[in-house]
XYZ file of C-alpha atoms in Angstrom:
432
model
C 29.128 5.057 27.801
C 26.430 2.097 27.906
C 24.752 1.747 31.463
C 21.393 0.811 31.468
C 20.450 1.437 35.216
C 17.019 2.539 33.753
C 15.940 -0.649 32.477
C 17.371 -2.596 34.989
C 15.056 -0.246 37.429
C 12.360 -0.886 34.858
C 12.358 -4.602 34.837
C 12.364 -4.878 38.310
C 8.909 -2.655 38.362
C 7.546 -5.351 35.954
C 8.605 -8.016 38.318
C 6.978 -7.044 41.205
C 3.562 -6.405 39.447
C 3.338 -9.581 38.154
C 1.590 -10.520 40.963
C -1.464 -7.689 39.905
C -1.598 -7.723 36.066
C -3.816 -4.455 36.338
C -0.646 -2.849 38.094
C 1.420 -3.332 34.759
C -0.787 -0.343 33.216
C 0.289 1.903 35.990
C 4.162 1.563 35.192
C 6.003 4.260 33.268
C 6.390 3.804 29.658
C 10.080 3.050 28.295
C 10.630 6.303 26.977
C 10.064 7.984 30.262
C 12.023 5.395 32.052
C 14.833 6.357 29.751
C 14.549 9.509 29.525
C 14.157 12.265 31.971
C 11.501 14.984 32.318
C 11.914 17.474 29.892
C 13.897 15.903 27.166
C 11.324 15.092 24.033
C 11.870 13.114 21.257
C 11.191 13.565 17.823
C 7.831 11.797 16.717
C 9.500 9.640 13.774
C 11.951 7.819 16.495
C 9.864 4.576 15.996
C 12.850 1.895 15.512
C 14.145 0.148 18.461
C 18.034 1.092 17.555
C 16.883 4.806 17.064
C 15.396 4.447 20.739
C 18.953 2.937 21.678
C 21.351 5.243 20.201
C 19.163 8.435 21.656
C 19.524 7.014 24.588
C 23.615 6.953 24.463
C 23.344 10.538 22.800
C 21.303 11.217 26.375
C 24.076 9.659 28.572
C 27.186 11.477 26.625
C 25.918 15.166 25.709
C 25.083 17.775 28.042
C 21.764 19.835 27.588
C 23.180 22.369 25.774
C 24.740 19.463 23.667
C 21.688 17.865 22.850
C 20.047 21.416 22.247
C 22.938 22.155 19.652
C 24.004 18.494 17.871
C 21.773 15.488 19.667
C 20.276 13.514 16.342
C 16.837 12.495 17.741
C 15.593 15.013 20.349
C 12.609 17.376 19.261
C 13.463 19.603 22.599
C 15.317 19.566 25.794
C 13.521 21.762 28.746
C 11.236 23.344 26.211
C 13.714 24.617 23.617
C 13.484 23.443 20.157
C 16.556 21.273 18.983
C 18.965 22.759 16.240
C 17.845 19.191 14.174
C 14.370 19.598 14.520
C 14.366 23.454 13.331
C 16.633 22.707 10.240
C 14.048 19.719 9.329
C 10.949 22.105 9.746
C 12.780 24.568 7.543
C 13.246 22.073 4.746
C 9.448 20.813 5.099
C 8.233 23.908 5.186
C 9.974 24.943 1.682
C 9.792 21.483 -0.151
C 6.142 21.409 0.473
C 5.087 24.913 -0.858
C 3.204 24.475 -4.016
C 4.105 20.887 -4.449
C 1.442 17.967 -5.252
C 0.287 15.296 -2.549
C 2.179 12.525 -4.391
C 5.472 14.659 -4.034
C 4.997 15.819 -0.287
C 3.909 11.904 0.725
C 7.072 10.968 -1.266
C 9.758 13.161 0.538
C 7.435 13.662 4.284
C 8.401 10.436 5.744
C 12.163 11.197 5.353
C 12.306 14.649 5.790
C 13.184 14.236 9.447
C 15.744 11.357 9.141
C 16.996 11.414 5.692
C 15.847 14.700 4.047
C 16.920 17.819 5.907
C 19.734 20.028 4.853
C 21.304 18.770 1.799
C 20.772 15.132 2.244
C 17.536 15.235 0.167
C 19.725 16.092 -2.916
C 19.977 13.301 -5.342
C 18.593 10.643 -3.102
C 20.696 7.451 -3.450
C 20.150 3.949 -2.744
C 21.785 2.391 0.241
C 22.989 5.285 1.784
C 23.694 5.908 5.494
C 20.819 6.891 7.847
C 21.850 10.429 8.614
C 20.216 10.873 12.366
C 22.190 7.822 13.073
C 26.047 9.221 11.689
C 25.244 12.293 13.993
C 24.438 10.174 16.697
C 27.463 7.755 16.207
C 29.638 10.771 16.499
C 28.202 12.130 19.444
C 28.495 8.835 21.042
C 32.017 8.649 20.057
C 32.603 12.050 21.953
C 33.922 13.620 18.848
C 34.767 17.261 19.165
C 34.197 20.331 17.132
C 37.236 20.817 15.201
C 38.784 17.123 14.876
C 38.579 15.204 11.903
C 36.505 12.084 11.060
C 36.834 9.875 8.086
C 34.381 7.958 6.010
C 36.842 6.243 3.295
C 34.167 4.668 1.154
C 31.899 7.735 1.215
C 29.311 7.445 -1.246
C 26.614 10.028 -1.160
C 28.604 12.186 1.454
C 26.374 11.308 4.346
C 28.886 11.610 7.043
C 30.351 14.612 5.464
C 27.803 17.049 5.612
C 26.690 15.299 9.411
C 30.034 16.366 10.367
C 29.992 19.803 8.828
C 26.403 20.438 10.822
C 27.931 19.837 14.096
C 31.083 21.343 13.405
C 33.448 18.514 12.727
C 36.267 18.469 9.821
C 35.765 15.541 7.470
C 37.270 13.601 4.827
C 35.825 11.519 2.154
C 37.256 8.986 -0.142
C 35.103 7.408 -2.761
C 36.974 5.182 -5.851
C 33.193 6.444 -8.042
C 33.749 9.623 -9.362
C 30.283 10.574 -9.445
C 29.659 9.826 -5.774
C 32.418 12.182 -5.047
C 30.864 15.097 -7.409
C 27.364 14.476 -5.528
C 29.216 14.235 -1.887
C 31.038 17.410 -3.106
C 28.125 19.016 -4.154
C 26.371 18.398 -0.981
C 28.901 19.503 1.429
C 29.774 22.788 -0.745
C 26.369 23.926 -0.873
C 25.634 23.921 2.662
C 27.632 27.297 2.825
C 26.752 28.794 0.047
C 26.020 32.169 -0.704
C 22.506 32.976 -0.348
C 22.793 35.927 -2.737
C 24.611 34.382 -5.236
C 21.681 31.694 -5.146
C 19.174 33.980 -5.931
C 20.965 36.346 -8.738
C 21.962 32.802 -10.662
C 18.346 31.761 -10.632
C 17.643 35.011 -12.928
C 19.637 33.203 -15.964
C 19.497 29.467 -15.140
C 19.316 28.803 -19.219
C 22.810 30.594 -19.124
C 24.056 28.051 -16.008
C 22.161 24.796 -18.225
C 24.310 25.784 -21.593
C 27.385 24.926 -19.579
C 26.106 21.637 -19.113
C 26.376 20.998 -23.001
C 29.566 22.166 -23.824
C 32.896 20.328 -24.474
C 34.156 17.959 -22.048
C 37.085 20.364 -21.359
C 34.839 22.875 -20.382
C 33.048 20.308 -18.014
C 36.251 19.399 -16.631
C 36.864 22.730 -15.568
C 33.652 23.365 -14.106
C 34.244 20.625 -11.808
C 37.685 21.442 -10.525
C 37.098 25.122 -10.236
C 36.482 26.148 -6.193
C 34.993 29.970 -6.872
C 31.435 30.475 -5.610
C 30.024 31.090 -9.322
C 31.199 27.530 -10.114
C 29.801 25.943 -6.712
C 26.493 27.065 -7.561
C 27.107 25.675 -11.251
C 27.631 22.177 -9.944
C 24.616 22.338 -7.664
C 22.694 22.853 -10.842
C 24.239 20.249 -12.734
C 23.580 17.270 -9.880
C 19.703 18.793 -10.431
C 20.406 17.916 -14.224
C 21.926 14.617 -13.372
C 19.196 13.674 -11.152
C 16.695 14.518 -13.937
C 18.524 12.264 -16.355
C 17.758 9.779 -14.116
C 14.633 9.957 -13.729
C 14.023 10.794 -17.424
C 15.444 7.181 -17.967
C 13.336 5.330 -15.580
C 10.201 7.025 -16.660
C 8.676 8.161 -20.124
C 8.913 11.848 -19.466
C 12.186 14.040 -21.279
C 14.487 15.515 -19.389
C 13.691 18.707 -20.801
C 10.218 18.506 -18.643
C 11.776 17.131 -15.378
C 14.807 19.152 -15.011
C 12.878 22.324 -13.790
C 11.182 20.366 -11.170
C 14.076 18.542 -9.880
C 15.859 22.094 -10.024
C 13.036 24.138 -7.906
C 12.901 21.195 -5.208
C 17.126 21.740 -4.946
C 16.938 25.429 -4.772
C 14.239 25.060 -2.341
C 16.084 22.940 0.059
C 19.339 24.207 -0.110
C 17.888 27.997 0.282
C 16.202 26.681 3.468
C 19.410 25.446 5.139
C 21.130 28.463 4.106
C 18.552 30.618 5.804
C 18.128 28.261 9.210
C 21.960 28.252 9.326
C 22.302 31.692 9.487
C 19.289 32.151 11.899
C 21.194 29.173 14.483
C 24.621 30.804 13.610
C 26.330 27.872 12.539
C 29.837 26.757 12.978
C 30.244 24.563 9.792
C 33.411 22.233 9.922
C 35.565 22.024 7.228
C 35.014 18.433 4.756
C 37.076 17.469 2.047
C 35.986 15.202 -0.575
C 38.557 13.094 -2.706
C 38.635 10.703 -5.124
C 40.610 7.647 -3.995
C 40.795 4.003 -3.131
C 39.605 2.692 0.673
C 42.413 0.086 0.134
C 45.270 2.602 0.062
C 44.827 5.645 2.246
C 48.362 6.819 1.686
C 46.803 10.560 1.393
C 46.404 10.338 4.979
C 49.093 9.997 7.778
C 49.434 7.478 10.100
C 47.277 8.208 13.479
C 45.778 11.030 12.633
C 41.922 10.541 12.189
C 39.885 10.793 15.504
C 37.031 8.801 14.100
C 36.140 6.300 11.317
C 32.661 5.476 10.094
C 32.021 3.931 6.957
C 29.829 1.201 5.001
C 31.520 -1.391 2.675
C 29.717 -1.049 -0.455
C 26.785 -3.569 -1.331
C 28.386 -4.696 -4.040
C 26.535 -8.261 -3.871
C 22.750 -6.052 -3.662
C 23.577 -3.160 -5.594
C 25.608 -2.483 -8.845
C 26.936 1.040 -7.846
C 28.732 1.901 -11.191
C 25.801 0.488 -13.417
C 23.412 2.247 -11.508
C 25.305 5.794 -12.234
C 25.970 4.778 -15.551
C 24.167 7.488 -17.205
C 25.660 10.366 -14.786
C 28.955 8.709 -15.162
C 29.092 8.816 -18.936
C 27.982 12.147 -18.905
C 30.759 13.338 -16.728
C 33.303 11.711 -19.350
C 34.147 8.315 -17.538
C 33.980 4.872 -18.554
C 31.823 2.597 -16.571
C 33.280 -0.508 -17.341
C 37.151 0.381 -16.407
C 35.573 1.879 -13.420
C 33.897 -1.288 -12.543
C 37.155 -3.419 -12.950
C 38.500 -1.318 -9.990
C 35.966 -0.975 -7.462
C 35.707 -3.287 -4.523
C 33.834 -6.263 -5.122
C 32.786 -5.730 -8.721
C 35.428 -7.676 -10.224
C 35.766 -11.177 -10.739
C 34.312 -13.852 -13.294
C 32.136 -15.889 -10.742
C 30.485 -15.201 -7.483
C 33.295 -17.456 -5.717
C 36.035 -15.317 -7.157
C 33.921 -11.883 -6.455
C 33.320 -13.094 -2.858
C 37.497 -13.975 -2.270
C 38.664 -10.766 -3.820
C 35.796 -8.739 -1.865
C 37.344 -10.486 1.274
C 40.674 -9.486 0.430
C 39.968 -5.940 -0.443
C 37.729 -5.861 2.879
C 40.996 -7.220 4.595
C 42.893 -4.360 3.210
C 40.261 -1.493 4.167
C 40.510 -2.518 7.488
C 44.209 -2.435 7.889
C 44.401 1.163 6.629
C 41.318 2.211 8.696
C 43.277 0.834 11.826
C 47.022 2.611 10.493
C 44.983 5.792 10.249
C 43.349 5.988 13.171
C 44.639 7.326 16.513
C 45.253 4.953 19.299
C 42.276 4.472 21.693
C 39.513 6.186 18.998
C 36.808 4.371 17.486
C 36.187 3.011 13.949
C 32.376 1.911 13.178
C 31.472 -0.492 10.506
C 28.259 -0.526 9.058
C 27.852 -3.814 7.112
C 24.645 -5.747 5.621
C 24.573 -9.213 5.558
C 22.990 -11.930 2.775
C 23.756 -15.376 3.485
C 22.146 -16.105 0.192
C 24.450 -13.842 -1.870
C 27.747 -14.699 -0.113
C 27.528 -18.436 -0.056
C 26.474 -18.300 3.793
C 29.065 -16.365 4.954
C 28.121 -13.368 7.339
C 29.822 -10.391 6.093
C 29.868 -8.705 9.483
C 31.797 -11.823 11.011
C 34.535 -11.309 8.388
C 34.700 -7.614 9.094
C 35.048 -8.324 13.257
C 37.935 -11.030 11.951
C 39.482 -8.425 9.792
C 39.191 -5.924 12.779
C 40.927 -7.687 15.292
C 43.687 -8.805 12.993
C 44.470 -4.825 12.612
C 44.425 -4.109 16.165
C 40.652 -3.050 16.163
C 38.729 -4.511 19.508
C 34.982 -4.797 18.600
C 33.304 -3.142 21.619
C 29.229 -3.125 20.755
C 27.263 -4.306 17.918
C 24.176 -3.201 17.125
C 21.756 -4.862 14.962
C 19.442 -2.771 12.619
C 16.512 -3.595 9.877
C 17.077 -2.272 6.271
C 15.048 -0.657 4.685
C 14.097 -0.184 0.962
C 16.319 -2.893 -0.540
C 14.131 -5.567 -1.205
C 15.103 -9.281 -1.824
C 18.825 -8.562 -0.864
C 19.288 -7.549 2.781
C 17.160 -7.099 5.147
C 19.306 -6.163 8.597
C 22.602 -4.440 9.165
C 25.438 -4.400 11.731
C 26.856 -1.587 13.330
C 29.942 -2.891 14.354
C 31.880 -0.250 16.932
C 35.359 -1.190 17.288
C 38.240 0.585 19.209
C 42.078 1.077 18.366
C 44.250 -0.417 20.837
C 46.342 1.912 23.128
């Protein structure tokens, strides 16, 4: 799975060229050495870890599979990939009649983090979607198999799994994270006709958001198509609420702008999904606790991909306070129940965090099938953890519960300044 004959051959060529420095410029590019003719990477593949994952994908998938489910490729033998087409459709819809500042903000992320429904409610500390798709490809996950993210956050794994026909389960202790993930997932398969019809009377739907707690609870639980569209509108409303909190603009002014972007993004995906005849995987989002996955049977999951909360860098509950309170949840109570957010001193918090993560790794091992993979993506910050490397603790817990570390990949973190600068992709395999 991780062969490197091409790299070895490239190194031999470099060694031979040392006697004549000018001949170095005659060497093929690294990408040409890694990928055969006909494989064209996306221009946005600029990081070493992306190149590495793309290489592994090219060695794992057939050309037909690369076209349909590859994460980092623009075209294969001149045929544009599904990923590239989805991204182009998203950007075309998003940037129509947009200001330059809006285009600039979203353009950099469309091909990596903003395509399909990932761009709904941008969330701090979320997964890199392309990497998640690539990991599922590299792990050999097939259509109809089931992947799990027991700390699903904004639902990135669930959306990516659905896009390639893989079933998924997402679990989180944060009710707003569950709501957001649910909306992103179910918006992949909304009725385009009903969505357009709802847009004719947006005020009627908005009035639902101002009603009693009982009415809102009913909206959150209902499974009919109309309720799914209302939930999409509600997520846009809650997103506008967050923007209003950070700026001087009113939610009344911001909501139509945010809703317009949401509708454009979802419509663009529904249109391209029909054109590509995508067979979406089934997804399920549940409110629950990664420390107790009793709702999942032993050895029933084909792959686990998750990222423990960056509790030392981001206070998720506080970050989501306006949305959680609007939905009727007590933030302080939630904090006491979340991983890494309880304890009076930093020492107490760390001790409790490690106890919790030990339980999480035990549960991951229990539900994972023998011989299958679990991927843990974890950041590390020596200062905030008293010199303890988080990735080393995760390795320790994994080994303790029958998970063998088979690969470790380091990647930089962008967007969380002064907290964590790198994270580790730890790939474990459950003992047979």
